[in-house]
Amino acid sequence: MKQTPLHDEHVALNGRMVDFAGWHLPIQYPTGIPQEHLAVRQDAGVFDVSHMGQLRILGPDATPFLSWATLNDPAKLRPGRGQYSMLQNDRGGLIDDLYVYRDVDESFLVVANAANVDAVLGHLQALATAPTPGPFRVVVRDESDAWALLAVQGPSAAAKLDRLADADLTAVRKNRLVDTTLSGMPVRLARTGYTGEDGFEVFCRPVDAAAVWRLLLEAGVAPCGLGARDTLRLEAGFPLFGHELDDRSNPLCTPFAWVVKDKPAFGLEALRAGACPRRLVGLVLEGRGIARDGYRVLDEAGGEIGRVTSGTVSPLTRTSIALAWVDAAHADEGARIAVEIRGQPVVATVTPPPFYRP
Amino acid sequence: MKIPQELRFAASHEWATEPADGIVTVGISDFAQDQLGDVVFVELPDVGRTLAAGEAAAVVESVKTASDIYAPLAGEVVEVNGALLDAPEAINTDAYGEGWLFRLRVTDPEAWGGMLDADAYAAVAEEG
């Protein structure tokens, strides 16, 4: 199993280590998932997300290339800004969801899910060299080993980081990048995250990762594991590739249709041609129990009308929430359906995410 | 990991108190709660229900997973810990106290002596 530069820090903190996409990472620390979740909602927490992949897209055609390859529009990014995006196949589905940062004019940093780095890299390299509409004058290379990545999230995250950083972080707006130093260590900060809270993602050199991590812990930022990362993103209504999204998911049938911009793009016709027999919706359950990945969604007659993709109980509100693909006829806000939990139907209401707003 | 000497255990990680007037209190072990992680929901059996030894009696659901809890002895449910419905985290914080699940009037009080003692259960927990 692969280890991030923070592996020994997690072990020293008694993190409960699991295999996540081939990486040895903490699902939680002894404090537990609900407490870590609340730390991020009420104060500040830090996650090791160094397992995520970083790809460099570089060259005179970098912008037109990424514009063709991804569903959001990187041409709208000025240098120093980032955007959520998706990488589509040509069969009406997705290869991954991404964060795309433009650091300088024709150089982009693409952050991909750990499990998909190889697929994303292979797809982008193939698209770059394809004769139509390319070939594009770009280099696509894997820089994952060059970066450690820490997500610092929560209402106090910016203030706590600001005290450690040389730059004035209060002036950095959402989706912006800033290059600065933390206690002399060079870092690139992006005001983004996956929790629904304000915060920054901290790109640093792997050799500095442990020192940055300790600096944050000393500043009162709580260490948080993958478990809280999952409950937080679900409460915020964000998809997790492999659960809500996969190679057959049409983003136009999800709450993230806004990502798909009106410009020529690889595979776009297949997405546009696809109908939406099912839609990705949020569910709030009225009964007890967690609607887990793969559980059946039922109509009033008990017939299957969909499947749950992720579910949890909100540590904040104790409400049982889920994301699910359900038949379009039952996907409107307020529709009352049920989730089958251990053989029993539990009533749920279709509720557009997010389930929580800071 | 706490394993009180005065309790007996099932290999499926439930504990039971020594029968007093034929009644035992049942919960899950400290090892079990630690493995489950933070408990968020509990389903308890109906009072009056008759359970066979080893029959699924309750469900403890954590963020990670939902786990069936089995009756460690045969008997009739005489009381359940309703406080867990609002405060299921007691299973994590006090597995052998406030985290108890239900009380059984056991069919055969002698059967308690046949359950695992603390040392035997420690060996089971060691193996996971």
XYZ file of C-alpha atoms in Angstrom:
486
model
C 0.000 0.000 0.000
C 1.206 3.498 -0.792
C 1.965 5.947 1.984
C 1.590 9.707 1.952
C 4.354 11.913 3.407
C 2.148 12.208 6.518
C 1.804 8.474 7.119
C 3.936 8.448 10.270
C 2.027 11.443 11.658
C -1.263 9.537 11.320
C 0.174 6.471 13.010
C 1.650 8.596 15.826
C -1.798 10.111 16.421
C -3.331 6.616 16.640
C -5.234 7.116 13.423
C -7.268 4.066 12.418
C -5.547 3.223 9.158
C -7.384 1.714 6.189
C -6.747 0.969 2.537
C -8.274 3.760 0.464
C -7.683 3.482 -3.286
C -4.394 1.737 -2.572
C -3.281 4.310 0.021
C -2.784 3.701 3.724
C -4.829 6.518 5.254
C -6.664 7.242 8.524
C -10.434 6.755 8.498
C -10.505 8.538 11.856
C -8.442 9.463 14.892
C -9.404 8.455 18.443
C -11.654 11.537 18.692
C -14.088 9.841 16.289
C -15.904 10.803 13.109
C -18.705 12.933 14.665
C -16.246 15.017 16.699
C -13.971 15.518 13.697
C -17.003 16.500 11.633
C -18.095 19.043 14.242
C -14.568 20.453 14.514
C -14.759 21.350 10.819
C -18.281 22.788 11.081
C -17.524 24.837 14.190
C -13.786 25.584 14.176
C -11.124 24.091 11.895
C -9.886 20.679 10.833
C -7.123 19.392 8.569
C -7.214 16.392 6.228
C -4.322 14.662 4.516
C -5.403 14.455 0.885
C -1.930 13.830 -0.500
C -3.236 10.666 -2.142
C -5.072 12.795 -4.689
C -3.403 13.032 -8.069
C -1.918 16.161 -9.633
C -1.479 16.382 -13.385
C 0.297 19.167 -15.205
C -1.084 20.383 -18.543
C 1.487 22.609 -20.156
C 2.034 24.109 -23.601
C 0.766 26.678 -26.083
C -2.519 24.771 -26.620
C -3.176 24.042 -22.958
C -6.352 26.146 -22.812
C -8.016 24.893 -26.018
C -6.983 21.363 -25.089
C -8.572 21.431 -21.627
C -11.565 23.228 -23.061
C -12.057 20.251 -25.393
C -11.232 17.624 -22.788
C -13.286 18.843 -19.806
C -16.882 19.941 -19.294
C -16.350 23.219 -17.479
C -14.642 26.015 -19.391
C -10.993 26.586 -18.438
C -10.839 29.498 -20.888
C -12.832 31.435 -18.291
C -10.081 30.975 -15.721
C -7.658 33.818 -15.298
C -4.221 32.809 -13.993
C -4.389 32.104 -10.266
C -7.930 30.756 -10.307
C -9.528 27.340 -10.197
C -12.787 25.625 -11.082
C -14.603 22.377 -10.368
C -14.842 20.323 -13.551
C -15.483 16.869 -14.923
C -13.709 14.622 -17.374
C -16.178 12.958 -19.727
C -15.971 9.854 -21.869
C -17.674 9.638 -25.273
C -20.394 7.259 -24.076
C -22.438 9.735 -22.078
C -20.582 9.190 -18.822
C -17.584 10.338 -16.807
C -13.981 9.333 -16.204
C -13.491 11.491 -13.101
C -14.412 14.752 -11.470
C -11.607 17.264 -11.150
C -10.373 20.539 -9.841
C -8.634 22.567 -12.537
C -6.300 25.397 -11.536
C -4.684 27.777 -13.983
C -1.433 28.788 -12.361
C 0.113 30.764 -15.223
C -0.973 31.517 -18.774
C -0.724 28.127 -20.480
C -0.099 25.913 -17.470
C -2.824 24.112 -15.554
C -2.733 21.908 -12.488
C -5.477 19.274 -12.516
C -6.375 17.509 -9.261
C -7.904 14.069 -9.798
C -9.179 11.327 -7.521
C -6.481 8.919 -6.346
C -8.180 5.862 -7.834
C -8.480 7.531 -11.238
C -5.074 9.150 -11.767
C -3.899 6.563 -14.278
C -7.180 6.624 -16.208
C -7.217 10.434 -16.299
C -3.583 10.613 -17.387
C -4.049 7.996 -20.120
C -7.230 9.616 -21.412
C -5.732 13.126 -21.506
C -2.576 11.928 -23.233
C -4.615 10.060 -25.841
C -6.868 13.082 -26.447
C -3.867 15.393 -26.741
C -2.348 13.363 -29.567
C -5.569 12.427 -31.375
C -5.526 13.896 -34.909
C -8.998 15.447 -34.582
C -9.400 18.123 -33.342
C -5.773 17.863 -32.246
C -3.025 17.104 -32.035
C -2.628 19.734 -29.340
C 0.733 21.265 -28.504
C 0.632 20.247 -24.843
C 2.489 18.064 -22.401
C 0.395 16.055 -19.954
C 2.402 14.704 -17.062
C 1.808 13.190 -13.652
C 3.117 15.467 -10.876
C 1.446 13.569 -8.045
C 4.728 12.696 -6.374
C 5.799 16.333 -6.376
C 2.986 17.512 -4.097
C 1.649 16.845 -0.667
C -1.877 18.184 -0.198
C -3.565 19.177 3.045
C -7.116 20.490 3.249
C -7.656 22.998 6.064
C -11.378 23.514 6.463
C -13.784 25.254 8.798
C -14.997 28.698 9.848
C -11.702 29.371 11.686
C -9.473 27.783 9.025
C -8.608 30.990 7.183
C -7.847 32.930 10.362
C -5.635 30.169 11.722
C -3.748 29.788 8.450
C -3.490 33.556 8.060
C -1.475 33.774 11.280
C 1.028 31.279 9.868
C 1.245 32.601 6.312
C 3.271 35.456 4.922
C 0.498 36.517 2.559
C -2.711 38.245 3.676
C -5.131 35.374 3.241
C -8.222 37.397 4.121
C -7.843 39.054 0.708
C -7.841 35.714 -1.141
C -11.256 35.002 -2.606
C -12.912 31.658 -3.205
C -11.329 29.564 -5.971
C -8.180 31.712 -5.992
C -4.605 30.556 -5.662
C -1.835 32.273 -3.750
C 1.818 31.294 -3.493
C 3.249 32.081 -0.094
C 5.236 30.551 2.744
C 4.205 28.951 6.026
C 6.998 29.345 8.565
C 9.447 29.687 5.695
C 8.157 26.683 3.754
C 6.906 27.403 0.236
C 3.232 26.555 -0.216
C 0.519 27.115 -2.757
C -2.842 27.827 -1.155
C -6.162 27.414 -2.930
C -9.336 28.726 -1.310
C -11.331 25.607 -2.070
C -12.440 22.469 -0.321
C -14.781 19.510 -0.179
C -16.623 20.155 3.069
C -18.957 23.052 2.303
C -16.963 25.213 4.713
C -14.579 28.034 4.023
C -10.960 26.951 3.962
C -7.850 26.320 1.947
C -6.161 23.415 0.290
C -2.438 23.585 0.968
C -0.121 22.257 -1.717
C 3.378 21.826 -0.335
C 6.571 19.901 -0.954
C 6.375 16.338 0.382
C 9.518 17.011 2.417
C 7.708 19.848 4.249
C 4.385 18.064 4.732
C 4.997 16.813 8.280
C 6.210 20.227 9.431
C 3.171 21.963 7.881
C 0.874 19.375 9.478
C 2.406 19.932 12.923
C 2.260 23.695 12.509
C -1.482 23.404 11.847
C -2.073 21.088 14.806
C -0.161 23.467 17.072
C -2.413 26.259 15.803
C -5.403 24.316 17.121
C -6.551 22.725 13.869
C -8.059 19.278 14.534
C -6.728 16.285 12.597
C -9.573 14.699 10.631
C -9.776 11.426 8.725
C -11.501 10.089 5.638
C -14.659 9.251 7.617
C -15.349 12.874 8.502
C -14.321 13.953 5.025
C -17.088 11.701 3.693
C -19.816 12.828 6.129
C -18.885 16.482 5.533
C -18.956 16.247 1.747
C -22.249 14.390 1.871
C -23.829 16.988 4.154
C -22.542 19.627 1.724
C -24.117 17.653 -1.137
C -20.888 17.014 -3.047
C -20.551 13.876 -5.175
C -17.874 11.251 -4.637
C -16.668 9.612 -7.820
C -17.304 5.878 -7.645
C -20.489 6.486 -5.644
C -22.652 9.211 -7.171
C -20.704 9.439 -10.416
C -19.203 6.791 -12.649
C -18.561 5.942 -16.300
C -22.303 5.840 -16.998
C -23.368 8.956 -15.082
C -24.657 11.794 -17.205
C -23.859 14.984 -15.286
C -26.812 16.687 -17.024
C -29.045 14.432 -14.873
C -27.441 15.609 -11.626
C -27.452 18.785 -9.509
C -24.036 19.443 -11.067
C -25.345 20.082 -14.583
C -24.033 23.655 -14.171
C -20.535 22.285 -14.728
C -21.373 21.483 -18.370
C -20.655 24.594 -20.393
C -21.844 25.418 -23.883
C -18.706 24.965 -25.993
C -17.331 22.182 -28.186
C -16.090 19.291 -26.063
C -15.159 15.653 -26.460
C -18.173 13.409 -25.939
C -20.544 16.312 -25.404
C -22.979 15.076 -28.037
C -23.368 11.789 -26.225
C -24.196 13.652 -23.011
C -26.683 15.911 -24.777
C -28.283 12.979 -26.586
C -28.771 11.059 -23.364
C -32.165 11.262 -21.705
C -32.463 11.205 -17.910
C -34.400 8.070 -16.990
C -32.998 8.558 -13.498
C -31.772 11.647 -11.695
C -29.321 12.132 -8.862
C -31.228 13.547 -5.890
C -30.812 14.257 -2.203
C -32.948 12.375 0.309
C -33.882 13.229 3.883
C -35.132 10.166 5.744
C -37.921 10.428 8.260
C -37.139 7.234 10.133
C -34.077 5.833 11.811
C -31.211 4.101 10.130
C -28.631 4.969 7.511
C -29.407 4.619 3.810
C -26.204 3.014 2.607
C -24.620 2.685 -0.825
C -26.585 0.159 -2.888
C -29.783 0.188 -0.808
C -32.970 0.114 -2.873
C -35.211 3.159 -3.278
C -38.901 2.253 -3.405
C -42.146 3.862 -4.549
C -45.360 3.718 -2.529
C -46.189 0.312 -3.965
C -42.803 -1.056 -2.912
C -41.404 -1.182 -6.437
C -37.754 -0.343 -6.985
C -37.272 3.149 -8.410
C -33.616 3.699 -7.696
C -30.521 3.045 -5.640
C -28.768 4.903 -2.853
C -25.192 5.960 -3.656
C -24.122 7.427 -0.299
C -25.816 7.929 3.052
C -25.016 8.948 6.572
C -26.512 10.522 9.626
C -25.569 14.165 9.903
C -23.478 14.546 13.066
C -24.729 18.123 13.187
C -28.495 17.635 12.916
C -28.716 13.864 13.486
C -30.842 13.710 10.369
C -30.388 10.702 8.134
C -29.408 11.972 4.675
C -28.500 10.313 1.402
C -27.798 10.795 -2.271
C -29.524 8.448 -4.697
C -30.241 7.922 -8.381
C -34.044 7.674 -8.711
C -36.514 7.461 -11.590
C -37.186 10.906 -13.026
C -40.894 10.621 -12.193
C -39.990 10.536 -8.480
C -37.103 13.008 -8.564
C -38.916 16.300 -8.001
C -38.321 18.261 -4.810
C -40.736 17.133 -2.129
C -41.492 13.742 -3.678
C -42.098 11.160 -0.968
C -40.416 7.833 -1.529
C -38.804 5.203 0.677
C -35.435 3.573 1.211
C -35.338 -0.105 2.059
C -33.220 -0.485 5.192
C -32.753 -4.076 6.332
C -35.983 -5.142 4.660
C -38.103 -2.264 5.957
C -39.191 0.779 3.926
C -38.160 4.031 5.619
C -39.948 7.112 4.283
C -37.775 9.781 2.666
C -38.372 13.137 0.985
C -36.516 14.276 -2.115
C -34.552 17.320 -0.954
C -32.097 19.199 -3.182
C -28.613 19.238 -1.652
C -26.802 20.773 0.153
C -28.269 19.421 3.384
C -26.311 22.037 5.277
C -25.163 25.571 4.530
C -22.585 27.320 6.702
C -9.736 -2.611 26.107
C -11.913 -3.215 29.156
C -13.244 -6.729 29.888
C -14.932 -6.825 33.308
C -14.262 -10.066 35.193
C -17.805 -10.347 36.551
C -19.439 -10.568 33.088
C -19.775 -13.423 30.625
C -19.469 -12.992 26.875
C -20.615 -14.405 23.551
C -18.135 -14.920 20.726
C -20.269 -12.421 18.772
C -19.190 -9.749 21.324
C -22.295 -9.405 23.525
C -21.938 -9.413 27.312
C -24.428 -10.607 29.938
C -24.575 -10.049 33.687
C -24.936 -12.978 36.063
C -28.648 -13.878 36.346
C -30.349 -12.180 39.297
C -33.852 -13.529 39.886
C -33.508 -15.074 36.434
C -32.828 -11.740 34.712
C -29.657 -10.761 32.821
C -28.635 -7.427 31.344
C -27.150 -7.530 27.837
C -24.894 -5.133 25.958
C -21.950 -5.152 23.558
C -18.325 -5.260 24.631
C -15.882 -2.406 24.707
C -14.004 -4.185 21.920
C -17.185 -4.343 19.807
C -18.040 -0.668 20.253
C -14.477 0.264 19.374
C -14.636 -1.809 16.191
C -18.001 -0.338 15.210
C -16.973 3.236 15.825
C -19.380 6.032 16.605
C -22.869 4.636 17.127
C -25.640 6.756 15.620
C -28.764 4.576 15.775
C -29.977 1.658 17.829
C -32.903 -0.652 17.133
C -34.129 -2.496 20.219
C -36.363 -5.562 20.506
C -39.972 -5.264 21.671
C -40.559 -5.945 25.346
C -42.242 -9.321 25.660
C -40.475 -10.807 22.654
C -39.115 -14.299 23.163
C -35.619 -14.840 21.826
C -33.678 -17.995 21.138
C -29.988 -18.026 22.020
C -28.111 -16.591 19.049
C -31.202 -14.946 17.541
C -30.792 -11.441 16.105
C -32.303 -9.172 18.751
C -31.109 -5.625 18.105
C -29.223 -3.538 15.577
C -26.428 -1.137 16.433
C -25.671 1.217 13.582
C -22.487 3.267 13.437
C -21.290 5.729 10.837
C -19.393 2.844 9.297
C -21.785 -0.094 9.434
C -24.942 -1.650 10.836
C -24.378 -4.665 13.053
C -26.857 -7.259 14.315
C -26.761 -7.923 18.049
C -27.640 -11.474 19.067
C -29.325 -12.708 22.199
C -26.513 -14.408 24.130
C -29.018 -16.557 26.014
C -32.584 -17.703 25.365
C -35.294 -15.743 27.155
C -37.981 -13.099 27.121
C -37.222 -9.396 26.747
C -38.402 -7.681 29.934
C -36.866 -4.233 29.521
C -34.988 -2.222 26.887
C -32.699 0.780 27.283
C -34.913 3.415 25.669
C -32.409 6.147 26.565
C -30.227 4.831 23.721
C -32.767 5.981 21.143
C -31.829 9.574 21.915
C -28.287 9.023 23.159
C -26.846 6.023 21.287
C -23.313 7.296 21.924
C -23.601 5.831 25.441
C -22.638 2.530 23.798
C -19.288 4.082 22.913
C -18.697 5.965 26.129
C -19.983 3.366 28.615
C -20.408 -0.010 26.922
C -20.811 -1.895 30.209
C -22.945 0.715 31.975
C -25.280 3.235 30.384
C -24.772 1.518 27.046
C -26.697 -1.618 28.044
C -29.230 -2.743 25.419
C -31.910 -4.967 26.948
C -32.773 -7.266 29.849
C -33.805 -10.878 29.406
C -35.672 -13.234 31.727
C -33.586 -16.237 30.757
C -35.075 -19.631 30.145
C -32.122 -21.419 31.721
C -30.078 -19.406 34.238
C -27.489 -22.199 34.285
C -26.615 -21.477 30.660
C -24.888 -18.244 31.724
C -22.073 -20.313 33.227
C -21.474 -21.846 29.810
C -20.686 -18.478 28.200
C -17.116 -17.209 27.735
C -15.484 -15.806 30.837
C -13.370 -12.666 30.680
C -10.133 -14.481 29.891
C -11.686 -16.652 27.179
C -13.363 -13.594 25.644
C -10.072 -11.662 25.721
C -8.613 -14.409 23.543
C -11.559 -14.125 21.120
C -11.237 -10.348 20.926
C -7.508 -10.672 20.362
C -8.207 -12.625 17.193
C -10.680 -9.933 16.141
